[in-house]
């Protein structure tokens, strides 16, 4: 874990003791801090009992504390901890801000911060893979992988690659990224922000914390991303600005885990960042081909009887699903869940690639009405039914794609559980030889 003299003899209140919260507890305790900790779950409170005072920060006097460290999952727009912090005159931060404060005590290193609505995880994992392939010390953390505070400090010359959600940026105030990247912005998480503009502004704050001589990368032609680029360029607060959407890479057909137009954008952004870090083409190009991808993100799960099954459960909004539909020419599309909007507009350019749609979850009836004028639709409701019907209808050379364009919380605890359900269903249809049997109906 990371220990830092920056935390010694200071006082922190931790609200939320899940993965990042427990890593924060361990790092602060090992660094000699005084800690008050709380979680609604009794078993997590018990796990922290030997390292912290267990008390609800809402009921404690925090006026002499240095900060309240909250989980990114705590909704600051509605949770009373925000008013409590204001009343006690104490700052609310997250684990990424603690990492930023600890950096002075770490061996010399660089930090790449990656944010955006879609593609953050893939781009972060890909850049991390490229850096590893170039034999440089590197850790991956933030919104992906192991919490950054639980990892041992890198040797001198190392690179920390951080995936940063808007929630994490909200809780961060001094993270000076050597390379900061905004991939794209589309409407999301509007339950946590007053408006789409406010959500976009949360993403752009990553650049406000940068040294002017460091590098900003913008990765999409969408309106909000380009507006952010123009604003930062006009204000001149960052001197080195790169628009990776203006670049193109050849050879995508050789990168099996990076198919589709969105993954081409992700790859270009990662390569631009890699070259800023001094990694050359003879190092990064082989890494694009060897990259294995992420679970639940355009994950090639199986191929049987000439039919490919792809798990894209992490596509929780239409902006993420649209490009996934552009990755293959003949798709049996499993779509639905808890909708984030009543539109599939971002998917429409790729409807011609869909052989048939299979709707699931709460969004099923609404999506069925939207899609029926464009393609055959099979209202399945459940993933197992959808996989069985899609597998039965699929022909050699076609793809069964789970790319829901929705959150998972109507039927599953998270997108990972939804993806595992898809995996189990795929294994079942293969084991029972159900591919190409033409079972299951459709509605026009």
CSV table of C-alpha atoms in Angstrom, one decimal:
chain,number,residue,atom,x,y,z
A,1,UNK,CA,0.0,0.0,0.0
A,2,UNK,CA,1.0,3.6,-0.2
A,3,UNK,CA,2.3,5.2,2.9
A,4,UNK,CA,3.0,9.0,3.0
A,5,UNK,CA,4.3,11.5,5.4
A,6,UNK,CA,1.6,13.8,4.0
A,7,UNK,CA,-1.0,12.0,6.2
A,8,UNK,CA,1.0,11.6,9.4
A,9,UNK,CA,-0.6,13.1,12.5
A,10,UNK,CA,-3.6,14.3,10.6
A,11,UNK,CA,-7.3,13.4,11.2
A,12,UNK,CA,-9.7,12.0,8.6
A,13,UNK,CA,-13.3,10.9,8.6
A,14,UNK,CA,-14.0,8.1,6.1
A,15,UNK,CA,-17.6,7.6,4.9
A,16,UNK,CA,-18.0,4.4,2.9
A,17,UNK,CA,-15.8,1.3,3.5
A,18,UNK,CA,-16.2,-0.6,0.3
A,19,UNK,CA,-13.2,-1.3,-1.9
A,20,UNK,CA,-11.7,2.2,-2.2
A,21,UNK,CA,-12.8,3.1,1.4
A,22,UNK,CA,-11.0,0.2,2.9
A,23,UNK,CA,-7.9,0.9,0.9
A,24,UNK,CA,-8.0,4.5,2.1
A,25,UNK,CA,-8.4,3.3,5.7
A,26,UNK,CA,-5.3,1.0,5.4
A,27,UNK,CA,-3.1,3.7,3.8
A,28,UNK,CA,-4.0,6.4,6.2
A,29,UNK,CA,-3.6,4.1,9.2
A,30,UNK,CA,-0.2,2.9,8.0
A,31,UNK,CA,0.8,6.5,7.5
A,32,UNK,CA,0.1,7.5,11.1
A,33,UNK,CA,-3.2,9.3,10.7
A,34,UNK,CA,-6.1,9.4,13.2
A,35,UNK,CA,-9.2,8.0,11.6
A,36,UNK,CA,-13.0,8.0,12.2
A,37,UNK,CA,-14.8,5.6,9.9
A,38,UNK,CA,-18.3,4.6,9.1
A,39,UNK,CA,-20.3,2.4,6.7
A,40,UNK,CA,-24.0,1.4,6.8
A,41,UNK,CA,-22.9,-2.3,6.7
A,42,UNK,CA,-22.1,-3.7,10.1
A,43,UNK,CA,-19.5,-6.2,8.8
A,44,UNK,CA,-17.5,-3.4,7.2
A,45,UNK,CA,-17.6,-1.4,10.4
A,46,UNK,CA,-16.3,-4.4,12.3
A,47,UNK,CA,-13.5,-4.9,9.8
A,48,UNK,CA,-12.3,-1.4,10.4
A,49,UNK,CA,-12.6,-1.5,14.2
A,50,UNK,CA,-8.9,-2.0,14.9
A,51,UNK,CA,-7.8,0.9,12.8
A,52,UNK,CA,-10.4,3.6,13.4
A,53,UNK,CA,-12.9,5.1,15.7
A,54,UNK,CA,-16.2,3.7,14.5
A,55,UNK,CA,-18.8,6.5,14.5
A,56,UNK,CA,-21.2,8.1,12.1
A,57,UNK,CA,-19.6,11.4,10.8
A,58,UNK,CA,-23.0,12.9,10.7
A,59,UNK,CA,-23.1,12.7,14.5
A,60,UNK,CA,-19.5,13.6,15.2
A,61,UNK,CA,-17.8,17.0,15.7
A,62,UNK,CA,-15.5,17.1,12.7
A,63,UNK,CA,-14.4,20.7,13.0
A,64,UNK,CA,-10.8,19.8,13.8
A,65,UNK,CA,-10.5,17.1,11.1
A,66,UNK,CA,-8.4,17.7,8.0
A,67,UNK,CA,-10.9,16.1,5.6
A,68,UNK,CA,-13.9,13.9,5.1
A,69,UNK,CA,-13.0,11.1,2.6
A,70,UNK,CA,-16.1,9.8,0.9
A,71,UNK,CA,-16.7,7.0,-1.6
A,72,UNK,CA,-17.5,8.2,-5.1
A,73,UNK,CA,-20.8,6.3,-4.8
A,74,UNK,CA,-22.0,8.8,-2.1
A,75,UNK,CA,-24.4,11.3,-4.0
A,76,UNK,CA,-23.1,14.7,-2.9
A,77,UNK,CA,-26.1,16.4,-4.5
A,78,UNK,CA,-28.5,14.7,-2.0
A,79,UNK,CA,-26.5,13.3,0.9
A,80,UNK,CA,-26.5,15.4,4.1
A,81,UNK,CA,-22.7,15.0,4.5
A,82,UNK,CA,-22.2,18.0,2.2
A,83,UNK,CA,-24.1,20.3,4.6
A,84,UNK,CA,-22.4,18.7,7.6
A,85,UNK,CA,-18.9,19.4,6.0
A,86,UNK,CA,-19.9,23.0,5.4
A,87,UNK,CA,-21.1,23.5,8.9
A,88,UNK,CA,-17.9,22.0,10.4
A,89,UNK,CA,-15.7,23.8,7.9
A,90,UNK,CA,-14.0,20.7,6.6
A,91,UNK,CA,-13.3,19.7,3.0
A,92,UNK,CA,-14.8,16.6,1.3
A,93,UNK,CA,-12.3,14.7,-0.8
A,94,UNK,CA,-11.8,11.2,-2.3
A,95,UNK,CA,-9.0,8.7,-2.5
A,96,UNK,CA,-7.7,10.2,-5.7
A,97,UNK,CA,-7.1,13.5,-3.9
A,98,UNK,CA,-5.2,11.6,-1.2
A,99,UNK,CA,-3.1,10.1,-3.9
A,100,UNK,CA,-2.5,13.6,-5.3
A,101,UNK,CA,-1.4,14.8,-1.9
A,102,UNK,CA,0.9,11.8,-1.5
A,103,UNK,CA,2.8,12.3,-4.8
A,104,UNK,CA,5.5,14.5,-3.4
A,105,UNK,CA,6.7,11.6,-1.2
A,106,UNK,CA,6.7,9.0,-4.0
A,107,UNK,CA,9.7,8.3,-6.3
A,108,UNK,CA,9.7,10.5,-9.5
A,109,UNK,CA,6.8,9.4,-11.8
A,110,UNK,CA,4.2,10.6,-14.2
A,111,UNK,CA,0.4,10.4,-14.1
A,112,UNK,CA,-2.1,9.9,-16.9
A,113,UNK,CA,-5.7,10.7,-16.0
A,114,UNK,CA,-8.4,9.5,-18.4
A,115,UNK,CA,-12.0,10.6,-18.2
A,116,UNK,CA,-15.1,10.6,-20.5
A,117,UNK,CA,-18.5,9.1,-20.7
A,118,UNK,CA,-17.6,6.0,-22.7
A,119,UNK,CA,-14.4,4.1,-23.4
A,120,UNK,CA,-12.6,5.1,-20.2
A,121,UNK,CA,-11.9,1.5,-19.0
A,122,UNK,CA,-10.8,0.2,-22.4
A,123,UNK,CA,-8.5,3.2,-23.0
A,124,UNK,CA,-7.1,3.0,-19.5
A,125,UNK,CA,-6.4,-0.7,-19.7
A,126,UNK,CA,-5.0,-0.4,-23.2
A,127,UNK,CA,-2.6,2.4,-22.3
A,128,UNK,CA,-1.5,0.4,-19.2
A,129,UNK,CA,-0.9,-2.6,-21.5
A,130,UNK,CA,1.1,-0.5,-23.9
A,131,UNK,CA,3.3,0.9,-21.1
A,132,UNK,CA,3.8,-2.6,-19.7
A,133,UNK,CA,4.8,-3.8,-23.2
A,134,UNK,CA,7.4,-1.1,-23.3
A,135,UNK,CA,8.9,-2.4,-20.1
A,136,UNK,CA,8.1,0.7,-18.0
A,137,UNK,CA,6.9,0.4,-14.4
A,138,UNK,CA,3.1,1.1,-14.3
A,139,UNK,CA,0.0,0.8,-12.1
A,140,UNK,CA,-3.6,1.1,-13.2
A,141,UNK,CA,-6.2,2.4,-10.8
A,142,UNK,CA,-9.0,4.9,-10.1
A,143,UNK,CA,-12.3,3.7,-11.4
A,144,UNK,CA,-10.7,0.5,-12.7
A,145,UNK,CA,-8.7,-2.3,-11.2
A,146,UNK,CA,-7.2,-2.2,-7.7
A,147,UNK,CA,-7.6,1.0,-5.7
A,148,UNK,CA,-4.6,3.2,-6.2
A,149,UNK,CA,-3.8,3.7,-2.5
A,150,UNK,CA,-3.6,-0.1,-2.0
A,151,UNK,CA,-0.8,-0.5,-4.5
A,152,UNK,CA,2.9,-0.2,-3.7
A,153,UNK,CA,4.6,2.9,-5.0
A,154,UNK,CA,6.2,2.6,-8.4
A,155,UNK,CA,10.0,2.7,-8.9
A,156,UNK,CA,11.4,5.9,-10.3
A,157,UNK,CA,10.2,6.5,-13.9
A,158,UNK,CA,6.9,4.8,-13.4
A,159,UNK,CA,3.6,5.8,-14.8
A,160,UNK,CA,0.3,5.7,-13.0
A,161,UNK,CA,-2.7,5.4,-15.3
A,162,UNK,CA,-5.9,6.5,-13.7
A,163,UNK,CA,-9.5,6.0,-15.0
A,164,UNK,CA,-11.4,8.9,-13.5
A,165,UNK,CA,-15.2,9.1,-13.3
A,166,UNK,CA,-16.9,12.5,-12.9
A,167,UNK,CA,-17.7,11.5,-9.3
A,168,UNK,CA,-14.0,11.0,-8.6
A,169,UNK,CA,-13.1,14.3,-10.2
A,170,UNK,CA,-15.7,16.0,-8.0
A,171,UNK,CA,-13.8,14.8,-5.0
A,172,UNK,CA,-10.3,15.8,-6.3
A,173,UNK,CA,-8.8,19.2,-6.1
A,174,UNK,CA,-5.0,19.0,-6.7
A,175,UNK,CA,-4.3,16.1,-9.2
A,176,UNK,CA,-1.9,17.6,-11.7
A,177,UNK,CA,-1.8,15.0,-14.5
A,178,UNK,CA,1.2,14.9,-16.7
A,179,UNK,CA,-1.3,13.8,-19.4
A,180,UNK,CA,-5.0,14.4,-19.0
A,181,UNK,CA,-7.4,12.9,-21.5
A,182,UNK,CA,-11.1,13.6,-22.2
A,183,UNK,CA,-12.4,10.9,-24.5
A,184,UNK,CA,-16.0,12.0,-25.1
A,185,UNK,CA,-19.1,13.5,-23.4
A,186,UNK,CA,-22.6,12.3,-23.8
A,187,UNK,CA,-25.6,12.5,-21.3
A,188,UNK,CA,-25.1,10.3,-18.3
A,189,UNK,CA,-25.5,10.3,-14.5
A,190,UNK,CA,-28.0,13.2,-14.7
A,191,UNK,CA,-29.4,12.0,-11.4
A,192,UNK,CA,-26.2,13.4,-9.8
A,193,UNK,CA,-26.0,16.7,-11.7
A,194,UNK,CA,-28.3,19.7,-12.1
A,195,UNK,CA,-27.9,19.5,-15.9
A,196,UNK,CA,-26.0,18.0,-18.8
A,197,UNK,CA,-23.8,21.1,-18.8
A,198,UNK,CA,-23.0,20.5,-15.1
A,199,UNK,CA,-22.0,16.9,-15.8
A,200,UNK,CA,-19.8,18.0,-18.7
A,201,UNK,CA,-18.2,20.7,-16.5
A,202,UNK,CA,-17.4,18.0,-13.9
A,203,UNK,CA,-15.4,16.1,-16.5
A,204,UNK,CA,-13.6,19.3,-17.7
A,205,UNK,CA,-12.4,20.1,-14.2
A,206,UNK,CA,-9.6,17.6,-14.7
A,207,UNK,CA,-7.8,20.2,-16.9
A,208,UNK,CA,-8.3,22.9,-14.3
A,209,UNK,CA,-5.8,21.1,-12.0
A,210,UNK,CA,-3.1,20.8,-14.6
A,211,UNK,CA,0.3,22.5,-14.8
A,212,UNK,CA,0.2,24.6,-18.0
A,213,UNK,CA,3.2,22.8,-19.4
A,214,UNK,CA,1.5,19.4,-19.3
A,215,UNK,CA,-0.4,17.7,-22.1
A,216,UNK,CA,-4.2,17.7,-22.7
A,217,UNK,CA,-5.7,15.2,-25.1
A,218,UNK,CA,-9.2,15.4,-26.5
A,219,UNK,CA,-10.6,12.3,-28.2
A,220,UNK,CA,-13.9,12.9,-29.9
A,221,UNK,CA,-15.8,15.2,-32.3
A,222,UNK,CA,-18.9,15.3,-30.1
A,223,UNK,CA,-20.1,18.8,-29.3
A,224,UNK,CA,-19.3,19.0,-25.6
A,225,UNK,CA,-15.7,17.6,-26.0
A,226,UNK,CA,-15.0,20.0,-28.8
A,227,UNK,CA,-16.4,22.9,-26.8
A,228,UNK,CA,-14.1,22.0,-23.9
A,229,UNK,CA,-11.1,21.8,-26.3
A,230,UNK,CA,-11.9,25.2,-27.7
A,231,UNK,CA,-12.5,26.8,-24.3
A,232,UNK,CA,-9.2,25.5,-22.9
A,233,UNK,CA,-7.3,26.5,-26.0
A,234,UNK,CA,-8.9,30.0,-25.9
A,235,UNK,CA,-8.1,30.5,-22.2
A,236,UNK,CA,-4.5,29.3,-22.8
A,237,UNK,CA,-4.3,27.6,-19.4
A,238,UNK,CA,-2.8,24.5,-21.0
A,239,UNK,CA,-0.1,25.0,-23.6
A,240,UNK,CA,0.1,21.5,-25.1
A,241,UNK,CA,-3.3,20.4,-26.5
A,242,UNK,CA,-3.8,17.5,-28.8
A,243,UNK,CA,-7.0,16.5,-30.7
A,244,UNK,CA,-6.7,12.8,-31.2
A,245,UNK,CA,-9.9,12.7,-33.2
A,246,UNK,CA,-7.9,14.2,-36.0
A,247,UNK,CA,-5.6,11.2,-36.1
A,248,UNK,CA,-6.2,7.8,-37.8
A,249,UNK,CA,-4.5,4.4,-37.3
A,250,UNK,CA,-4.3,1.7,-39.9
A,251,UNK,CA,-4.4,-2.0,-39.0
A,252,UNK,CA,-7.5,-2.3,-36.8
A,253,UNK,CA,-8.4,-5.6,-38.5
A,254,UNK,CA,-5.3,-7.0,-36.6
A,255,UNK,CA,-6.6,-6.0,-33.2
A,256,UNK,CA,-9.2,-8.6,-32.3
A,257,UNK,CA,-10.2,-7.0,-29.0
A,258,UNK,CA,-10.4,-3.5,-30.4
A,259,UNK,CA,-13.2,-3.8,-33.0
A,260,UNK,CA,-15.7,-1.1,-33.9
A,261,UNK,CA,-15.4,2.7,-34.5
A,262,UNK,CA,-15.4,3.5,-30.8
A,263,UNK,CA,-12.5,1.2,-30.2
A,264,UNK,CA,-10.6,2.8,-33.0
A,265,UNK,CA,-11.1,6.1,-31.2
A,266,UNK,CA,-9.9,4.5,-27.9
A,267,UNK,CA,-6.8,3.1,-29.6
A,268,UNK,CA,-5.9,6.4,-31.2
A,269,UNK,CA,-6.2,8.2,-27.9
A,270,UNK,CA,-4.1,5.6,-26.1
A,271,UNK,CA,-1.4,5.7,-28.8
A,272,UNK,CA,-1.3,9.5,-28.7
A,273,UNK,CA,-0.8,9.3,-24.9
A,274,UNK,CA,1.8,6.6,-25.3
A,275,UNK,CA,3.8,8.7,-27.7
A,276,UNK,CA,3.6,11.7,-25.3
A,277,UNK,CA,5.2,9.3,-22.8
A,278,UNK,CA,8.0,8.6,-25.2
A,279,UNK,CA,6.8,5.1,-26.4
A,280,UNK,CA,7.6,4.5,-30.1
A,281,UNK,CA,5.6,2.8,-32.8
A,282,UNK,CA,7.7,-0.4,-32.7
A,283,UNK,CA,6.6,-0.7,-29.1
A,284,UNK,CA,2.9,0.3,-29.2
A,285,UNK,CA,1.8,-1.3,-32.4
A,286,UNK,CA,2.4,-4.9,-31.3
A,287,UNK,CA,0.6,-4.1,-28.0
A,288,UNK,CA,-2.6,-3.2,-29.9
A,289,UNK,CA,-2.6,-6.7,-31.4
A,290,UNK,CA,-1.8,-8.5,-28.1
A,291,UNK,CA,-4.4,-6.5,-26.0
A,292,UNK,CA,-6.9,-8.9,-24.5
A,293,UNK,CA,-9.7,-6.4,-23.8
A,294,UNK,CA,-11.8,-6.1,-20.7
A,295,UNK,CA,-14.5,-8.4,-19.3
A,296,UNK,CA,-18.0,-7.2,-20.4
A,297,UNK,CA,-16.6,-4.7,-22.9
A,298,UNK,CA,-16.8,-6.0,-26.4
A,299,UNK,CA,-15.6,-9.3,-24.9
A,300,UNK,CA,-15.4,-12.2,-27.4
A,301,UNK,CA,-16.9,-14.9,-25.3
A,302,UNK,CA,-17.1,-17.9,-27.7
A,303,UNK,CA,-17.4,-18.9,-31.3
A,304,UNK,CA,-19.4,-22.0,-32.3
A,305,UNK,CA,-20.9,-23.2,-35.6
A,306,UNK,CA,-19.4,-20.1,-37.1
A,307,UNK,CA,-21.4,-17.8,-34.8
A,308,UNK,CA,-19.5,-15.3,-32.6
A,309,UNK,CA,-20.9,-14.4,-29.1
A,310,UNK,CA,-19.8,-10.9,-27.8
A,311,UNK,CA,-20.5,-9.6,-24.3
A,312,UNK,CA,-20.8,-5.8,-24.2
A,313,UNK,CA,-22.7,-5.6,-20.9
A,314,UNK,CA,-20.7,-2.5,-19.9
A,315,UNK,CA,-22.5,-0.5,-22.6
A,316,UNK,CA,-25.0,1.1,-20.3
A,317,UNK,CA,-26.2,3.9,-22.6
A,318,UNK,CA,-27.0,4.3,-26.3
A,319,UNK,CA,-23.9,6.4,-27.0
A,320,UNK,CA,-21.8,3.4,-26.0
A,321,UNK,CA,-23.9,0.8,-27.8
A,322,UNK,CA,-24.1,2.6,-31.1
A,323,UNK,CA,-20.5,2.1,-32.1
A,324,UNK,CA,-20.6,-1.5,-30.9
A,325,UNK,CA,-23.3,-2.1,-33.5
A,326,UNK,CA,-20.8,-0.7,-36.0
A,327,UNK,CA,-18.3,-3.4,-35.2
A,328,UNK,CA,-19.9,-6.2,-37.1
A,329,UNK,CA,-22.0,-6.4,-40.3
A,330,UNK,CA,-24.6,-9.0,-39.2
A,331,UNK,CA,-25.8,-8.8,-35.6
A,332,UNK,CA,-28.4,-10.4,-33.4
A,333,UNK,CA,-28.7,-7.6,-30.9
A,334,UNK,CA,-29.8,-8.2,-27.3
A,335,UNK,CA,-30.8,-4.8,-25.9
A,336,UNK,CA,-32.6,-3.4,-22.9
A,337,UNK,CA,-32.5,-3.1,-19.1
A,338,UNK,CA,-33.2,0.0,-17.0
A,339,UNK,CA,-33.3,2.8,-19.6
A,340,UNK,CA,-31.4,6.1,-19.2
A,341,UNK,CA,-33.4,7.8,-21.9
A,342,UNK,CA,-36.4,7.1,-24.2
A,343,UNK,CA,-34.3,7.3,-27.4
A,344,UNK,CA,-31.9,5.1,-29.3
A,345,UNK,CA,-30.8,8.0,-31.6
A,346,UNK,CA,-27.1,7.2,-31.2
A,347,UNK,CA,-27.7,3.7,-32.3
A,348,UNK,CA,-29.7,4.6,-35.5
A,349,UNK,CA,-26.7,5.0,-37.8
A,350,UNK,CA,-25.9,1.3,-37.3
A,351,UNK,CA,-29.4,-0.2,-37.6
A,352,UNK,CA,-28.5,-1.6,-41.0
A,353,UNK,CA,-26.0,-4.0,-39.3
A,354,UNK,CA,-28.8,-5.6,-37.1
A,355,UNK,CA,-30.4,-8.8,-38.4
A,356,UNK,CA,-32.8,-8.9,-35.5
A,357,UNK,CA,-33.2,-7.3,-32.0
A,358,UNK,CA,-34.1,-9.2,-28.9
A,359,UNK,CA,-35.4,-6.9,-26.1
A,360,UNK,CA,-35.0,-7.5,-22.4
A,361,UNK,CA,-35.8,-5.8,-19.1
A,362,UNK,CA,-37.9,-2.7,-18.3
A,363,UNK,CA,-36.9,-1.0,-21.5
A,364,UNK,CA,-38.1,-4.0,-23.6
A,365,UNK,CA,-41.6,-2.7,-24.6
A,366,UNK,CA,-40.4,0.8,-25.3
A,367,UNK,CA,-37.4,-0.3,-27.3
A,368,UNK,CA,-39.6,-2.8,-29.2
A,369,UNK,CA,-41.8,0.1,-30.4
A,370,UNK,CA,-38.7,2.2,-31.4
A,371,UNK,CA,-37.0,-0.6,-33.3
A,372,UNK,CA,-39.9,-2.4,-35.0
A,373,UNK,CA,-40.0,0.0,-38.0
A,374,UNK,CA,-36.4,-0.8,-38.6
A,375,UNK,CA,-35.8,-4.5,-37.9
A,376,UNK,CA,-37.5,-7.7,-36.7
A,377,UNK,CA,-37.9,-7.5,-32.9
A,378,UNK,CA,-38.3,-10.5,-30.5
A,379,UNK,CA,-39.6,-9.5,-27.1
A,380,UNK,CA,-37.7,-11.8,-24.8
A,381,UNK,CA,-37.7,-10.1,-21.4
A,382,UNK,CA,-35.0,-12.4,-20.0
A,383,UNK,CA,-31.4,-12.8,-21.1
A,384,UNK,CA,-31.5,-16.6,-21.2
A,385,UNK,CA,-34.5,-16.4,-23.6
A,386,UNK,CA,-32.9,-13.8,-25.7
A,387,UNK,CA,-29.7,-15.8,-26.1
A,388,UNK,CA,-31.6,-19.0,-26.9
A,389,UNK,CA,-33.6,-17.2,-29.6
A,390,UNK,CA,-30.7,-15.3,-31.0
A,391,UNK,CA,-28.5,-18.4,-31.1
A,392,UNK,CA,-31.3,-20.4,-32.9
A,393,UNK,CA,-31.7,-17.7,-35.5
A,394,UNK,CA,-28.0,-17.0,-36.1
A,395,UNK,CA,-26.2,-18.2,-39.2
A,396,UNK,CA,-22.4,-18.8,-39.7
A,397,UNK,CA,-20.6,-15.4,-40.0
A,398,UNK,CA,-23.2,-13.6,-37.8
A,399,UNK,CA,-22.7,-12.3,-34.2
A,400,UNK,CA,-24.9,-12.5,-31.1
A,401,UNK,CA,-24.2,-9.3,-29.3
A,402,UNK,CA,-25.3,-8.3,-25.8
A,403,UNK,CA,-25.0,-4.5,-25.9
A,404,UNK,CA,-27.9,-3.3,-23.7
A,405,UNK,CA,-27.7,0.5,-24.0
A,406,UNK,CA,-29.2,0.5,-20.5
A,407,UNK,CA,-28.3,0.2,-16.8
A,408,UNK,CA,-28.6,-3.2,-15.3
A,409,UNK,CA,-30.4,-2.5,-12.1
A,410,UNK,CA,-33.9,-3.7,-13.1
A,411,UNK,CA,-32.7,-7.3,-13.1
A,412,UNK,CA,-29.1,-7.4,-11.9
A,413,UNK,CA,-27.0,-5.8,-9.2
A,414,UNK,CA,-24.5,-4.5,-11.8
A,415,UNK,CA,-23.4,-4.8,-15.3
A,416,UNK,CA,-20.9,-7.5,-14.3
A,417,UNK,CA,-23.7,-9.8,-13.0
A,418,UNK,CA,-25.6,-9.2,-16.3
A,419,UNK,CA,-22.5,-10.1,-18.3
A,420,UNK,CA,-22.0,-13.3,-16.3
A,421,UNK,CA,-25.7,-14.2,-16.9
A,422,UNK,CA,-25.0,-13.8,-20.6
A,423,UNK,CA,-21.9,-15.9,-20.3
A,424,UNK,CA,-23.8,-18.7,-18.6
A,425,UNK,CA,-26.5,-18.6,-21.3
A,426,UNK,CA,-24.0,-18.8,-24.1
A,427,UNK,CA,-22.3,-21.8,-22.5
A,428,UNK,CA,-25.8,-23.4,-22.2
A,429,UNK,CA,-26.8,-22.9,-25.9
A,430,UNK,CA,-23.4,-24.2,-27.1
A,431,UNK,CA,-23.5,-27.2,-24.8
A,432,UNK,CA,-27.0,-28.1,-25.9
A,433,UNK,CA,-26.3,-27.5,-29.6
A,434,UNK,CA,-29.0,-24.8,-30.0
A,435,UNK,CA,-27.2,-22.7,-32.5
A,436,UNK,CA,-28.9,-22.4,-35.9
A,437,UNK,CA,-31.9,-24.4,-34.9
A,438,UNK,CA,-34.3,-21.6,-35.9
A,439,UNK,CA,-36.3,-21.7,-32.7
A,440,UNK,CA,-38.0,-18.6,-31.3
A,441,UNK,CA,-40.2,-16.1,-33.1
A,442,UNK,CA,-40.1,-12.5,-33.9
A,443,UNK,CA,-42.5,-9.6,-34.4
A,444,UNK,CA,-42.3,-7.2,-37.3
